[in-house]
């Protein structure tokens, strides 16, 4: 019985995308013309070949993996160091290592991430210099059609009240700077859409965290505060780019506010008490704190502040994974177990419900609750954990930023429009980004990817990036994914049919997912 992603379509929110794939029509062994599509029900890309053996083919040349030591990388060097092409995952680790140094990544996860704040003081060494400046903000406003509320906020915090002063329409530079000179903070809501440095930073860190990464940029005039005390539903890294800003952190008010699923409303000073940690960040400093930590910030009276907040781990919890698993398990139970489809007793409302919860010794109530417990136990035996993990991974891909390709990656892929590649058995290739694809195996093999995503959050173009293959291609696709970052020969793909090997590589090439060794 198929228990794939397509069964979850109705349960997914508008932020999630499912794929129906009932059209697996290639079992007759006839050669199909290869085509690349992005529809939710396409014919698989490659032809179907009869299985010669019941045992799966194994790659003829396995690529050994070598663990690479993490090297600190400055955010200004993303995409321009040797690791940018060698293995982007190692570069991503190095970027985080550079941000939190001298704390090492292992200690960060053991002692800080999701637990408490981390403050990194760099004693005047601005390692973020030229990453993003006030001039960068001005150029963004002048060179792009940015709108108030959608891309830009102007806010103030006066008499313990946050005030948003957004006009309607375009955020013209003169209007934004007018509000700034009058004491308002300027917030850029999605700077990665308009600034390549921010895009590279977010795209690289999402490779490390394996979940969505976003950013806001805040410019605050001297002696001003733009936002009321509150907590967020994301973990944040504060990078002080220019000037200074004093941060005050407050503990969650109760256990239910630790690692919350939703951001808070604005708090009054009386509701939050005294801060447990106060620090003034200077250019080059970093402050990390988990979701749920109440915070507020104010710039000193003598200097402005410019900082970027990098956020991650939105809806990326055990609870999110288990929610998807349970939804799928219930659908499976309703389909496969008769007991779940049996009608409820006519009298269940007379014994179940909050108003009947005090009838502890009632035999009929106990009989009904025991029945629910029995069904729950059976549900626990049907948990499709792998399908839930696939759904989480696909949702991440759909929400993620597209990868930022280096010049070398563009030159050796379909991005180089002047040099179309003719794929041959001796052609050596590899994935451009291993974390840009997710292979899901159902009635057919579905390769999800983020190459067609835009730099706007949740915007994936007309339809999500999907490439479909027949099941005979699964071992080959796994070999391609597992071999990253090494190059492999087309002829070594574990498929019997040589033409199908070429079809698989051509399909990946035409979607911009692979690069060639030249």
XYZ file of C-alpha atoms in Angstrom:
518
model
C 0.000 0.000 0.000
C 1.484 3.357 -0.991
C 2.059 5.728 1.898
C 3.781 8.599 0.146
C 3.930 12.349 0.167
C 0.984 12.706 -2.154
C -1.377 11.473 0.586
C -0.497 14.496 2.705
C -1.665 17.177 0.274
C -4.888 17.990 2.038
C -3.129 18.261 5.392
C -0.471 20.682 4.210
C -0.751 24.406 4.835
C -0.315 26.981 2.131
C 3.388 27.025 3.001
C 3.722 23.380 2.044
C 3.457 21.607 -1.274
C 2.585 17.999 -2.027
C 2.957 16.003 -5.182
C 0.503 13.584 -6.730
C 2.204 10.932 -8.751
C -0.281 8.256 -9.756
C 0.748 8.385 -13.420
C 3.435 5.727 -13.408
C 2.730 4.515 -16.926
C 6.176 3.347 -17.962
C 6.033 -0.272 -16.874
C 5.693 -1.631 -20.421
C 9.399 -1.353 -21.142
C 8.943 0.911 -24.176
C 11.403 3.708 -24.607
C 10.028 7.094 -23.646
C 11.284 10.394 -24.868
C 13.022 12.228 -22.025
C 11.387 15.427 -20.975
C 11.838 17.843 -18.088
C 8.674 19.042 -16.433
C 7.538 20.728 -13.240
C 3.918 19.654 -13.146
C 2.633 17.703 -10.179
C 1.641 14.675 -12.287
C 4.159 14.335 -15.125
C 5.318 11.192 -16.821
C 8.688 10.226 -15.291
C 11.654 11.715 -17.094
C 13.432 8.556 -18.022
C 12.329 5.443 -19.809
C 11.475 2.325 -17.863
C 13.719 -0.705 -18.288
C 12.744 -4.247 -17.229
C 14.623 -5.423 -14.152
C 17.150 -8.100 -15.070
C 17.913 -9.025 -11.456
C 15.994 -8.702 -8.237
C 19.175 -7.467 -6.578
C 19.821 -3.702 -6.958
C 22.861 -2.725 -8.957
C 25.698 -1.196 -6.999
C 27.989 1.581 -8.231
C 31.052 0.258 -9.978
C 33.222 2.911 -8.355
C 32.393 3.995 -4.839
C 33.776 7.359 -3.785
C 35.393 7.351 -0.324
C 34.447 10.193 1.995
C 37.085 12.227 3.793
C 36.165 14.269 6.837
C 37.338 17.842 6.368
C 38.396 19.928 9.329
C 36.328 23.042 9.936
C 38.126 26.259 9.078
C 36.795 29.655 10.109
C 35.521 31.714 7.160
C 34.666 35.405 7.236
C 31.212 36.307 5.921
C 32.836 38.622 3.381
C 34.645 35.610 1.888
C 31.575 33.470 1.191
C 31.733 32.159 -2.360
C 35.317 33.282 -2.920
C 37.382 30.689 -1.062
C 38.529 27.236 -2.140
C 35.808 25.526 -0.118
C 33.098 27.384 -2.038
C 33.412 24.877 -4.862
C 35.216 21.998 -3.142
C 32.384 21.328 -0.658
C 29.838 24.001 0.148
C 28.762 22.139 3.286
C 32.232 22.557 4.752
C 32.177 26.238 3.792
C 28.843 26.613 5.594
C 30.289 25.069 8.754
C 33.249 27.417 8.448
C 31.020 30.487 8.178
C 29.208 29.624 11.411
C 32.549 28.825 13.030
C 33.817 32.257 12.022
C 30.749 33.973 13.467
C 30.884 32.334 16.898
C 34.692 32.115 17.273
C 36.429 31.550 19.673
C 33.603 29.198 20.702
C 33.838 26.020 18.636
C 30.771 24.535 16.924
C 30.630 21.450 19.178
C 30.559 23.621 22.304
C 28.027 25.957 20.741
C 25.529 23.117 20.251
C 26.310 21.479 23.592
C 26.144 24.610 25.721
C 24.281 27.412 23.917
C 22.035 26.556 20.986
C 18.436 26.427 22.144
C 19.606 26.862 25.743
C 21.129 30.253 26.514
C 22.708 33.333 24.969
C 26.233 33.597 23.575
C 28.079 36.927 23.480
C 31.180 37.298 21.308
C 33.199 40.471 21.894
C 35.818 41.345 19.304
C 37.375 44.414 20.932
C 36.927 46.775 17.992
C 37.840 44.262 15.276
C 34.940 44.725 12.848
C 35.052 41.460 10.916
C 31.809 42.497 9.162
C 33.319 45.645 7.652
C 31.827 46.438 4.213
C 29.389 43.524 4.444
C 26.448 45.943 4.675
C 26.566 49.662 5.459
C 24.298 52.700 5.590
C 25.328 53.327 1.995
C 24.238 49.792 1.103
C 20.820 50.537 2.542
C 20.556 53.761 0.558
C 21.519 51.968 -2.677
C 18.896 49.297 -2.036
C 16.223 51.950 -1.694
C 17.337 53.790 -4.829
C 17.896 50.803 -7.096
C 14.849 48.695 -6.226
C 11.099 49.064 -5.981
C 10.791 48.583 -2.228
C 7.484 49.134 -0.478
C 6.585 50.151 3.035
C 5.251 47.298 5.188
C 6.239 44.697 2.589
C 9.959 45.488 2.508
C 10.512 48.440 4.859
C 9.178 49.473 8.270
C 9.741 52.783 10.045
C 9.043 52.479 13.751
C 9.536 54.196 17.087
C 9.157 53.298 20.752
C 7.880 56.282 22.692
C 6.430 56.331 26.223
C 6.629 52.525 26.349
C 4.540 52.158 23.196
C 5.720 50.931 19.807
C 4.513 53.074 16.929
C 4.679 52.013 13.264
C 4.691 55.005 10.924
C 4.626 53.312 7.527
C 3.153 55.408 4.715
C 1.514 53.567 1.850
C 3.299 52.705 -1.381
C 6.929 52.865 -2.375
C 9.651 53.431 0.202
C 11.343 56.354 -1.532
C 14.780 57.126 -0.064
C 13.798 60.696 0.826
C 10.799 59.460 2.853
C 12.812 56.789 4.667
C 15.631 59.176 5.566
C 13.126 61.793 6.678
C 11.661 59.389 9.230
C 15.153 58.327 10.286
C 16.211 61.922 10.969
C 13.072 62.344 13.045
C 14.174 59.527 15.347
C 12.589 56.460 13.772
C 14.228 53.085 13.328
C 14.314 51.618 9.824
C 13.777 47.878 9.417
C 14.465 46.030 6.163
C 12.252 42.952 6.221
C 13.787 40.792 3.491
C 17.186 42.255 2.579
C 18.330 38.948 1.018
C 15.963 39.719 -1.856
C 17.861 42.874 -2.773
C 21.411 42.453 -1.464
C 23.750 39.700 -2.667
C 25.887 39.655 0.485
C 22.862 38.975 2.669
C 21.612 36.366 0.192
C 24.966 34.562 0.307
C 25.024 34.617 4.104
C 21.479 33.255 4.507
C 21.879 30.676 1.745
C 25.141 29.417 3.232
C 23.837 29.196 6.794
C 20.726 27.343 5.666
C 23.114 24.698 4.329
C 24.571 24.367 7.811
C 21.309 24.387 9.749
C 19.354 22.417 7.123
C 16.335 24.624 7.654
C 15.234 28.057 6.525
C 17.364 31.102 7.351
C 16.083 34.662 7.042
C 17.288 38.135 7.943
C 16.178 41.612 8.962
C 18.379 44.695 9.021
C 17.833 47.476 11.571
C 19.119 51.054 11.373
C 18.478 53.044 14.547
C 19.455 56.695 15.126
C 21.421 57.694 18.207
C 19.451 57.533 21.440
C 16.468 55.732 19.922
C 14.560 52.483 20.316
C 12.345 51.072 17.599
C 10.631 48.093 19.187
C 8.951 47.111 22.444
C 10.152 44.200 24.560
C 9.065 40.854 23.065
C 10.252 37.349 22.264
C 10.459 35.623 18.881
C 9.673 32.158 17.522
C 13.135 31.856 15.943
C 16.723 31.565 17.153
C 18.630 34.733 16.271
C 22.189 35.871 15.654
C 22.750 39.616 16.063
C 25.688 40.918 14.007
C 26.588 44.496 14.884
C 27.633 46.085 11.580
C 28.077 49.752 12.541
C 27.880 51.859 15.691
C 26.657 50.468 18.987
C 23.503 49.091 20.558
C 22.617 48.125 24.110
C 20.751 44.841 24.437
C 18.740 43.727 27.458
C 17.739 40.092 27.766
C 14.994 38.783 30.069
C 14.188 35.217 31.032
C 10.931 33.612 29.836
C 8.144 34.343 32.325
C 7.214 30.666 32.686
C 8.076 27.248 31.278
C 5.488 27.535 28.486
C 7.481 30.413 26.965
C 10.702 28.419 26.636
C 11.324 27.690 22.917
C 7.860 28.961 21.919
C 6.112 28.123 18.668
C 4.765 31.652 18.207
C 6.197 35.117 18.790
C 4.835 37.157 21.677
C 2.868 40.354 21.764
C 4.649 43.476 22.996
C 5.318 43.488 26.742
C 5.260 46.327 29.235
C 8.271 46.883 31.472
C 6.262 45.715 34.488
C 5.536 42.345 32.811
C 9.165 41.408 32.248
C 11.002 42.656 35.350
C 14.728 43.255 35.340
C 17.085 41.967 32.622
C 19.336 39.046 33.473
C 21.908 40.166 30.903
C 22.801 43.594 29.533
C 25.497 44.294 26.956
C 26.453 47.004 24.489
C 27.385 45.521 21.137
C 30.056 47.294 19.104
C 30.865 46.840 15.424
C 32.157 43.296 14.909
C 30.447 41.822 17.981
C 27.861 39.023 17.931
C 25.010 38.057 20.224
C 23.051 34.810 19.921
C 19.940 33.908 21.908
C 17.272 31.226 21.507
C 13.625 31.755 20.686
C 11.631 32.681 23.765
C 14.241 35.038 25.261
C 12.541 38.388 25.852
C 14.657 41.240 24.549
C 14.794 44.930 23.748
C 17.539 47.155 22.400
C 18.385 50.869 22.360
C 21.182 52.789 20.670
C 23.411 55.009 22.834
C 22.905 58.762 22.785
C 26.127 59.460 20.881
C 26.084 57.016 17.947
C 23.702 55.266 15.563
C 23.340 51.513 15.259
C 23.210 49.240 12.214
C 22.816 45.513 12.773
C 21.544 42.457 10.954
C 19.448 39.810 12.679
C 19.889 36.363 11.146
C 17.099 34.002 12.191
C 16.583 30.258 11.882
C 14.734 27.192 13.247
C 11.218 28.420 12.514
C 8.846 25.446 12.880
C 11.762 23.027 12.892
C 11.042 21.058 16.066
C 10.360 17.479 17.107
C 6.743 18.510 17.481
C 6.579 19.594 13.826
C 8.024 16.263 12.685
C 5.754 14.211 14.930
C 2.734 16.214 13.763
C 3.374 15.146 10.180
C 4.008 11.550 11.238
C 0.757 11.391 13.209
C -1.285 12.908 10.393
C 0.042 10.302 8.008
C -0.362 7.491 10.533
C -4.031 8.383 11.023
C -4.629 8.339 7.268
C -2.965 4.932 7.045
C -5.039 3.642 9.955
C -8.273 4.883 8.392
C -7.346 3.136 5.162
C -5.999 -0.144 6.496
C -7.683 -0.766 9.865
C -11.388 -1.563 10.038
C -11.664 -0.487 13.678
C -10.809 3.110 12.789
C -13.624 3.176 10.238
C -16.302 1.780 12.534
C -19.034 4.221 13.586
C -19.033 5.852 17.024
C -21.547 4.548 19.606
C -24.718 6.595 19.762
C -24.189 7.331 23.447
C -20.534 8.474 23.357
C -21.467 12.131 23.891
C -23.170 11.176 27.154
C -19.932 9.806 28.641
C -17.083 11.623 26.873
C -16.392 15.340 26.973
C -15.160 17.854 29.544
C -18.487 17.937 31.385
C -18.251 14.158 31.886
C -14.576 14.071 32.864
C -15.401 13.753 36.580
C -17.212 10.429 36.055
C -14.076 8.497 36.913
C -15.731 5.315 38.128
C -18.415 5.060 35.463
C -18.114 1.678 33.707
C -19.409 2.912 30.346
C -17.007 5.849 30.347
C -14.130 3.476 31.186
C -15.168 1.186 28.336
C -15.107 4.076 25.868
C -11.789 5.508 27.081
C -10.229 2.033 26.958
C -11.365 1.774 23.336
C -9.664 5.082 22.525
C -6.512 3.853 24.275
C -6.555 0.644 22.246
C -6.850 2.567 18.971
C -4.060 4.894 20.067
C -1.790 1.903 20.701
C -2.536 0.585 17.218
C -1.845 4.024 15.749
C 1.570 3.950 17.389
C 2.435 0.822 15.418
C 1.832 2.609 12.104
C 4.097 5.622 12.515
C 5.698 6.434 9.120
C 8.661 8.354 10.511
C 10.584 8.405 7.224
C 7.639 9.874 5.336
C 7.320 12.593 7.971
C 11.027 13.353 7.623
C 10.637 13.543 3.836
C 7.779 16.018 4.237
C 9.852 18.207 6.557
C 12.804 18.103 4.143
C 10.622 18.962 1.148
C 9.008 21.839 3.031
C 12.479 23.171 3.822
C 13.448 23.036 0.157
C 10.292 24.881 -0.887
C 10.895 27.613 1.696
C 14.647 27.894 1.162
C 16.656 30.413 -0.777
C 18.178 29.232 -4.058
C 21.908 28.558 -3.930
C 24.303 31.343 -4.831
C 26.495 29.887 -7.560
C 30.151 30.788 -7.902
C 31.591 31.809 -11.258
C 33.197 28.392 -11.639
C 29.902 26.622 -10.930
C 28.153 28.773 -13.509
C 30.860 28.164 -16.071
C 30.632 24.374 -15.673
C 26.844 24.069 -15.623
C 23.859 24.977 -17.765
C 24.267 28.569 -16.532
C 26.979 28.910 -19.201
C 24.677 29.560 -22.137
C 27.609 29.941 -24.542
C 28.846 26.379 -24.073
C 26.125 23.739 -24.202
C 27.409 20.452 -22.843
C 27.126 17.201 -24.799
C 26.873 14.410 -22.266
C 28.808 11.217 -22.995
C 29.554 8.028 -21.030
C 32.988 9.428 -20.086
C 31.521 12.730 -18.864
C 32.373 13.383 -15.206
C 29.888 15.373 -13.148
C 28.606 16.051 -9.628
C 25.776 17.863 -7.903
C 26.322 21.588 -7.540
C 24.774 21.529 -4.056
C 23.980 18.324 -2.172
C 21.482 20.055 0.115
C 19.566 21.553 -2.824
C 17.899 18.224 -3.635
C 15.768 15.672 -1.803
C 15.021 12.255 -3.233
C 11.623 10.811 -2.282
C 10.781 7.283 -3.424
C 7.151 6.306 -3.951
C 5.554 4.686 -7.007
C 8.199 6.687 -8.848
C 11.332 8.526 -7.765
C 10.769 12.241 -7.138
C 13.705 14.623 -6.891
C 12.697 17.899 -5.254
C 15.055 20.849 -5.621
C 15.312 24.571 -4.853
C 17.160 25.697 -7.992
C 14.040 27.463 -9.278
C 13.208 29.221 -6.003
C 13.293 32.997 -5.854
C 14.928 35.147 -3.208
C 11.505 35.937 -1.750
C 10.460 33.741 1.175
C 7.894 31.059 0.233
C 8.009 32.080 -3.434
C 8.979 29.063 -5.560
C 7.918 30.295 -8.950
C 4.957 28.902 -10.842
C 5.385 25.452 -9.308
C 7.936 23.805 -7.012
C 11.097 22.294 -8.432
C 10.307 18.657 -9.197
C 12.034 16.131 -11.436
C 10.498 12.667 -11.736
C 12.196 9.389 -12.631
C 11.232 5.742 -12.847
C 12.165 3.445 -9.983
C 15.012 1.917 -12.004
C 16.846 5.204 -11.502
C 16.764 5.213 -7.690
C 20.178 3.579 -7.174
C 21.753 5.949 -9.685
C 20.252 9.007 -8.002
C 21.367 7.791 -4.579
C 24.871 7.236 -5.965
C 24.946 10.785 -7.349
C 23.808 12.262 -4.036
C 26.114 10.123 -1.892
C 29.147 10.840 -4.091
C 29.033 14.621 -3.503
C 31.398 16.466 -3.615
C 33.388 14.076 -5.819
C 32.936 13.849 -9.579
C 31.710 10.565 -11.028
C 31.532 9.091 -14.525
C 28.200 8.870 -16.289
C 29.079 5.331 -17.373
C 29.484 4.259 -13.741
C 25.892 4.959 -12.768
C 24.274 1.719 -11.485
C 21.719 1.341 -14.283
C 21.710 -1.478 -16.842
C 20.716 0.650 -19.824
C 23.384 3.036 -21.140
C 20.854 5.377 -22.741
C 19.047 5.701 -19.437
C 22.304 6.736 -17.762
C 22.551 9.591 -20.256
C 18.890 10.452 -19.684
C 19.391 10.780 -15.923
C 22.414 13.047 -16.269
C 20.734 15.124 -18.986
C 17.662 15.638 -16.812
C 19.764 16.904 -13.905
C 21.817 19.104 -16.226
C 18.757 20.699 -17.790
C 17.437 21.630 -14.335
C 20.724 23.263 -13.337
C 21.466 20.732 -10.592
C 24.864 19.416 -11.724
C 28.204 20.723 -12.910
C 30.863 19.064 -15.050
C 34.557 18.553 -14.561
C 36.333 20.425 -17.319
